[in-house]
Coordinates of C-alpha atoms and ligand atoms in Angstrom, one line a residue:
M1108 CA -29.9 -11.5 64.1
S1109 CA -30.9 -9.9 67.3
E1110 CA -32.6 -6.5 67.3
L1111 CA -30.0 -3.8 66.3
P1112 CA -29.0 -1.2 68.6
T1113 CA -30.2 2.2 67.5
S1114 CA -30.0 6.0 68.3
A1115 CA -31.3 9.5 67.3
V1116 CA -28.2 9.5 65.0
I1117 CA -28.8 6.3 63.5
D1118 CA -32.6 6.9 63.1
L1119 CA -31.8 10.2 61.0
Q1120 CA -29.1 8.3 59.1
R1121 CA -31.9 5.8 58.3
A1122 CA -34.3 8.2 57.5
H1123 CA -32.2 10.2 54.8
R1124 CA -33.4 10.6 51.0
S1125 CA -32.0 13.2 48.7
V1126 CA -34.3 16.2 48.4
R1127 CA -34.6 18.1 45.0
K1128 CA -37.7 20.1 45.7
F1129 CA -37.8 22.8 48.2
L1130 CA -40.2 25.4 49.8
D1131 CA -39.4 29.0 49.1
T1132 CA -38.5 29.2 52.8
P1133 CA -35.0 30.5 53.0
V1134 CA -32.2 28.9 55.1
T1135 CA -31.1 31.5 57.5
D1136 CA -27.3 32.5 58.1
A1137 CA -27.6 30.9 61.6
Q1138 CA -28.8 27.6 60.2
L1139 CA -25.9 27.6 57.5
A1140 CA -23.4 28.5 60.1
A1141 CA -24.5 25.6 62.4
I1142 CA -24.5 23.2 59.5
I1143 CA -21.1 24.2 58.2
G1144 CA -19.9 24.6 61.8
A1145 CA -20.8 21.0 62.7
A1146 CA -19.2 19.7 59.4
Q1147 CA -15.9 21.4 60.6
H1148 CA -15.8 18.9 63.4
A1149 CA -15.7 15.8 61.2
S1150 CA -12.5 13.9 61.0
T1151 CA -10.1 15.4 58.5
S1152 CA -6.6 13.7 57.2
S1153 CA -3.7 14.9 59.6
N1154 CA -6.0 17.9 60.5
L1155 CA -5.1 19.6 57.1
Q1156 CA -8.6 20.7 56.7
V1157 CA -8.3 20.7 52.9
W1158 CA -11.8 22.2 52.0
S1159 CA -13.9 25.3 51.9
V1160 CA -17.5 25.8 50.9
I1161 CA -19.0 28.5 49.0
A1162 CA -22.7 29.3 49.7
I1163 CA -24.5 30.7 46.7
R1164 CA -27.8 32.3 47.1
D1165 CA -27.8 34.9 44.4
A1166 CA -30.6 33.7 42.0
E1167 CA -28.7 34.8 38.6
R1168 CA -25.4 32.8 39.7
K1169 CA -27.3 29.8 40.7
A1170 CA -29.0 29.9 37.3
R1171 CA -25.6 30.5 35.5
L1172 CA -24.1 27.5 37.6
S1173 CA -27.2 25.5 36.8
A1174 CA -27.0 26.2 32.9
A1175 CA -23.4 25.2 32.9
I1176 CA -24.2 21.6 34.2
G1177 CA -27.2 20.9 32.3
N1178 CA -30.1 23.0 34.0
H1179 CA -31.4 21.4 37.3
A1180 CA -34.4 22.9 39.1
Y1181 CA -32.7 21.4 42.2
V1182 CA -29.9 23.8 41.7
T1183 CA -31.9 26.9 40.3
H1184 CA -34.4 26.7 43.2
A1185 CA -32.5 25.8 46.1
P1186 CA -32.5 28.4 48.6
V1187 CA -29.1 27.8 49.1
F1188 CA -26.5 26.0 46.8
L1189 CA -23.2 25.0 48.4
V1190 CA -19.8 24.2 46.3
W1191 CA -17.5 22.0 48.4
V1192 CA -13.9 23.1 47.0
A1193 CA -10.8 21.0 47.6
D1194 CA -8.8 23.9 48.8
L1195 CA -5.2 23.2 48.9
A1196 CA -4.5 27.1 48.2
R1197 CA -4.6 28.1 51.8
N1198 CA -2.2 25.2 52.6
A1199 CA 0.1 26.4 49.7
E1200 CA 0.2 29.8 51.1
L1201 CA 1.4 28.4 54.7
I1202 CA 3.9 26.5 53.0
K1203 CA 5.2 29.4 51.0
A1204 CA 5.1 31.7 53.9
Q1205 CA 7.5 29.5 55.6
G1206 CA 10.0 29.5 52.8
G1207 CA 8.7 26.2 51.4
E1208 CA 7.2 25.1 48.0
P1209 CA 3.9 23.0 47.7
A1210 CA 6.1 20.1 46.6
T1211 CA 3.5 17.1 46.8
F1212 CA 0.5 19.0 45.5
H1213 CA 0.9 17.2 42.1
L1214 CA 0.6 13.8 43.6
I1215 CA -2.9 11.9 43.2
E1216 CA -2.4 11.0 46.9
N1217 CA -3.3 14.8 47.7
T1218 CA -6.3 14.7 45.4
L1219 CA -7.7 11.6 46.8
L1220 CA -7.0 13.0 50.3
S1221 CA -9.1 16.1 49.3
G1222 CA -11.9 14.1 47.8
L1223 CA -12.2 12.0 50.9
D1224 CA -12.1 15.0 53.4
I1225 CA -14.7 16.7 51.4
G1226 CA -17.1 13.7 51.1
I1227 CA -17.0 13.1 55.0
A1228 CA -17.5 17.0 55.7
A1229 CA -20.1 17.3 53.3
Q1230 CA -22.2 14.2 54.4
S1231 CA -21.7 15.5 58.0
A1232 CA -23.1 18.9 56.7
L1233 CA -26.0 17.0 55.1
L1234 CA -26.7 15.0 58.3
A1235 CA -26.5 18.2 60.2
A1236 CA -29.0 20.0 57.9
E1237 CA -31.4 16.9 58.1
S1238 CA -31.3 17.1 62.0
L1239 CA -32.6 20.7 61.6
G1240 CA -35.5 19.5 59.4
L1241 CA -33.8 20.8 56.3
G1242 CA -33.0 18.4 53.4
G1243 CA -30.6 18.4 50.4
V1244 CA -29.1 16.5 47.3
F1245 CA -25.2 16.1 46.6
V1246 CA -24.7 17.5 43.1
G1247 CA -21.8 15.8 41.4
G1248 CA -23.0 17.1 38.2
I1249 CA -20.9 20.3 39.0
R1250 CA -18.0 18.3 37.8
N1251 CA -19.6 17.8 34.5
N1252 CA -18.1 21.5 33.6
P1253 CA -15.4 22.4 36.2
A1254 CA -14.0 25.0 34.4
V1255 CA -17.0 27.3 34.1
L1256 CA -17.5 26.7 37.8
S1257 CA -13.9 27.5 38.8
A1258 CA -14.2 30.8 36.7
E1259 CA -17.7 31.6 38.0
L1260 CA -16.5 31.1 41.7
G1261 CA -12.9 32.8 41.1
L1262 CA -11.2 29.9 42.0
P1263 CA -7.3 30.1 42.5
K1264 CA -4.8 27.5 41.6
Y1265 CA -4.9 24.5 44.0
A1266 CA -8.7 25.1 44.5
F1267 CA -11.2 22.5 42.6
P1268 CA -15.1 22.4 42.7
M1269 CA -15.5 18.7 44.0
V1270 CA -19.1 18.6 44.5
G1271 CA -22.2 20.7 45.0
M1272 CA -25.1 20.5 47.4
S1273 CA -28.5 22.0 47.3
I1274 CA -30.0 22.7 50.8
G1275 CA -33.4 24.0 51.7
V1276 CA -37.0 23.1 53.6
P1277 CA -38.1 19.9 51.7
D1278 CA -41.4 20.3 49.7
P1279 CA -43.6 17.9 51.1
D1280 CA -45.2 17.3 47.5
E1281 CA -42.0 15.9 46.1
G1282 CA -43.2 12.4 47.1
T1283 CA -39.8 10.6 47.0
G1284 CA -39.2 7.9 49.5
L1285 CA -36.5 5.9 51.0
K1286 CA -34.4 4.4 48.0
P1287 CA -33.5 0.9 49.1
R1288 CA -30.0 0.0 49.5
L1289 CA -28.1 -3.4 49.0
P1290 CA -29.0 -5.8 51.9
L1291 CA -26.1 -5.7 54.7
T1292 CA -25.0 -9.1 53.7
G1293 CA -24.1 -7.8 50.2
V1294 CA -21.5 -5.0 51.5
L1295 CA -20.3 -6.2 55.0
H1296 CA -17.5 -8.7 54.9
H1297 CA -15.7 -10.3 57.7
E1298 CA -12.0 -10.7 58.0
Q1299 CA -11.3 -10.9 54.1
Y1300 CA -13.0 -9.8 51.0
D1301 CA -15.5 -12.3 49.6
G1302 CA -16.2 -11.5 46.0
D1303 CA -19.4 -13.6 45.9
R1304 CA -20.9 -12.3 48.9
W1305 CA -23.4 -9.8 47.4
K1306 CA -24.5 -12.4 44.7
P1307 CA -27.4 -14.3 46.8
S1308 CA -28.7 -11.0 47.8
I1309 CA -29.0 -9.3 44.4
E1310 CA -32.3 -10.7 43.2
Q1311 CA -34.0 -9.5 46.4
Y1312 CA -32.4 -6.0 45.9
E1313 CA -33.6 -6.1 42.2
E1314 CA -37.1 -6.5 43.7
S1315 CA -37.2 -3.7 46.1
Y1316 CA -35.2 -1.6 43.6
E1317 CA -37.9 -2.1 40.8
G1318 CA -40.7 -1.7 43.4
Y1319 CA -39.2 1.7 44.5
F1320 CA -39.2 3.0 41.1
A1321 CA -42.6 1.6 40.3
G1322 CA -44.1 3.4 43.3
Q1323 CA -42.3 6.6 41.7
G1324 CA -43.9 6.1 38.4
H1325 CA -41.0 4.3 36.7
P1326 CA -41.8 0.9 36.2
G1327 CA -39.3 -1.7 34.9
R1328 CA -36.0 -0.1 36.4
S1329 CA -33.0 -2.3 37.3
W1330 CA -30.0 -1.6 39.6
A1331 CA -27.7 -3.6 37.5
R1332 CA -28.7 -1.9 34.4
T1333 CA -28.3 1.5 36.0
V1334 CA -24.8 0.5 37.1
A1335 CA -23.9 -0.7 33.5
K1336 CA -25.1 2.7 32.0
R1337 CA -23.4 4.8 34.6
L1338 CA -20.1 3.3 34.7
G1339 CA -20.1 0.9 31.7
T1340 CA -20.0 3.4 29.0
I1341 CA -18.1 6.7 28.6
E1342 CA -21.3 8.6 27.8
G1343 CA -22.5 7.6 31.2
M1344 CA -19.7 9.7 32.6
H1345 CA -21.3 13.0 31.2
G1346 CA -18.3 14.5 30.2
R1347 CA -16.4 13.7 33.5
H1348 CA -13.9 11.2 31.5
T1349 CA -11.6 14.2 31.1
M1350 CA -11.4 14.8 34.8
R1351 CA -7.4 14.7 35.2
D1352 CA -7.2 17.6 32.7
S1353 CA -10.0 19.5 34.4
L1354 CA -8.1 18.8 37.8
R1355 CA -4.5 19.9 36.2
E1356 CA -6.3 23.0 35.2
Q1357 CA -6.6 23.9 38.9
G1358 CA -3.1 22.7 40.0
F1359 CA -4.1 19.1 40.8
D1360 CA -1.9 17.2 38.5
S1361 CA -2.8 13.9 40.4
E1362 CA 0.3 12.0 39.3
Ligands
FMN1532 C1 -21.2 12.5 45.5 C2 -22.6 12.5 45.0 C3 -22.9 13.1 43.9 C4 -24.2 13.3 43.5 N1 -24.7 13.9 42.4 C5 -26.0 14.0 42.1 C6 -26.3 15.0 41.1 O1 -25.7 15.4 40.3 N2 -27.5 15.0 40.7 C7 -28.6 14.3 41.6 O2 -29.8 14.4 41.3 N3 -28.2 13.5 42.6 C8 -27.0 13.4 42.8 N4 -26.4 12.5 44.0 C9 -27.7 11.7 44.8 C10 -27.8 10.3 44.6 O3 -28.3 10.1 43.4 C11 -28.5 9.8 45.7 O4 -28.0 10.0 47.0 C12 -28.7 8.3 45.3 O5 -29.5 7.9 44.2 C13 -29.5 7.4 46.7 O6 -30.6 8.2 46.8 P1 -30.9 8.8 48.2 O7 -30.0 9.8 48.7 O8 -32.4 9.5 48.0 O9 -31.2 7.9 49.3 C14 -25.5 12.3 44.3 C15 -24.9 11.8 45.6 C16 -23.5 11.8 45.9 C17 -23.0 11.1 47.1

């Protein structure tokens, strides 16, 4: 293929790596406002803006949250820990103030809509943070214990803690690199889905995957085995197999 077009944004996207070790340098209120303000400009379904984000800096609260999800230094030691909340509570109030009822909030479409909007906004925020020289990591692990998270954060009905995100100045000693992705030919289809499209490139991917983890001191890893462990067993869900009950607790019946 001829040389691909590029841009500062594409370069930044291609330089992404999750950061799990941070310097003690704080993330300022101005940086936080710039990051979240940028994320607010991301596309949002029907402009419903169904998310809120809670910025946590208090060391004891971070420690309690971290303990509730298995104790992760990247939560406890993050200068700021963000919890991205699917927030239909605001929209419920708006509907009720007009004499209506949140008559569709029990539908899975609105759970999906919230999750999609949050994913889009949160990734926009992470990219904005990276553009400022910060780094971070998504923390889906908060869904290992949504009840404790909801209680700790005082979430009302129709508000669900969807994903966390640690943000800070990357510790240069962390030493992680760019984790390889599947070759483009494995994921980009043309006109119709082709179920065999990824197969010719999988060996090549396994090689680069193994090489990456060997370089990190973990030889012998395989992407296929990782997928099987994470998605092929209930244990791999780390408690998230009861997610519909957790969602229901917060008013997201997901029917
Ligand atoms: C929705 C989501 C949830 C994630 N949850 C966690 C998590 O709980 N803990 C963690 O260490 N990394 C988590 N990650 C980071 C992924 O493991 C990481 O993005 C992936 O392995 C690719 O590595 P890279 O981001 O360094 O390229 C999460 C990523 C996403 C998108």
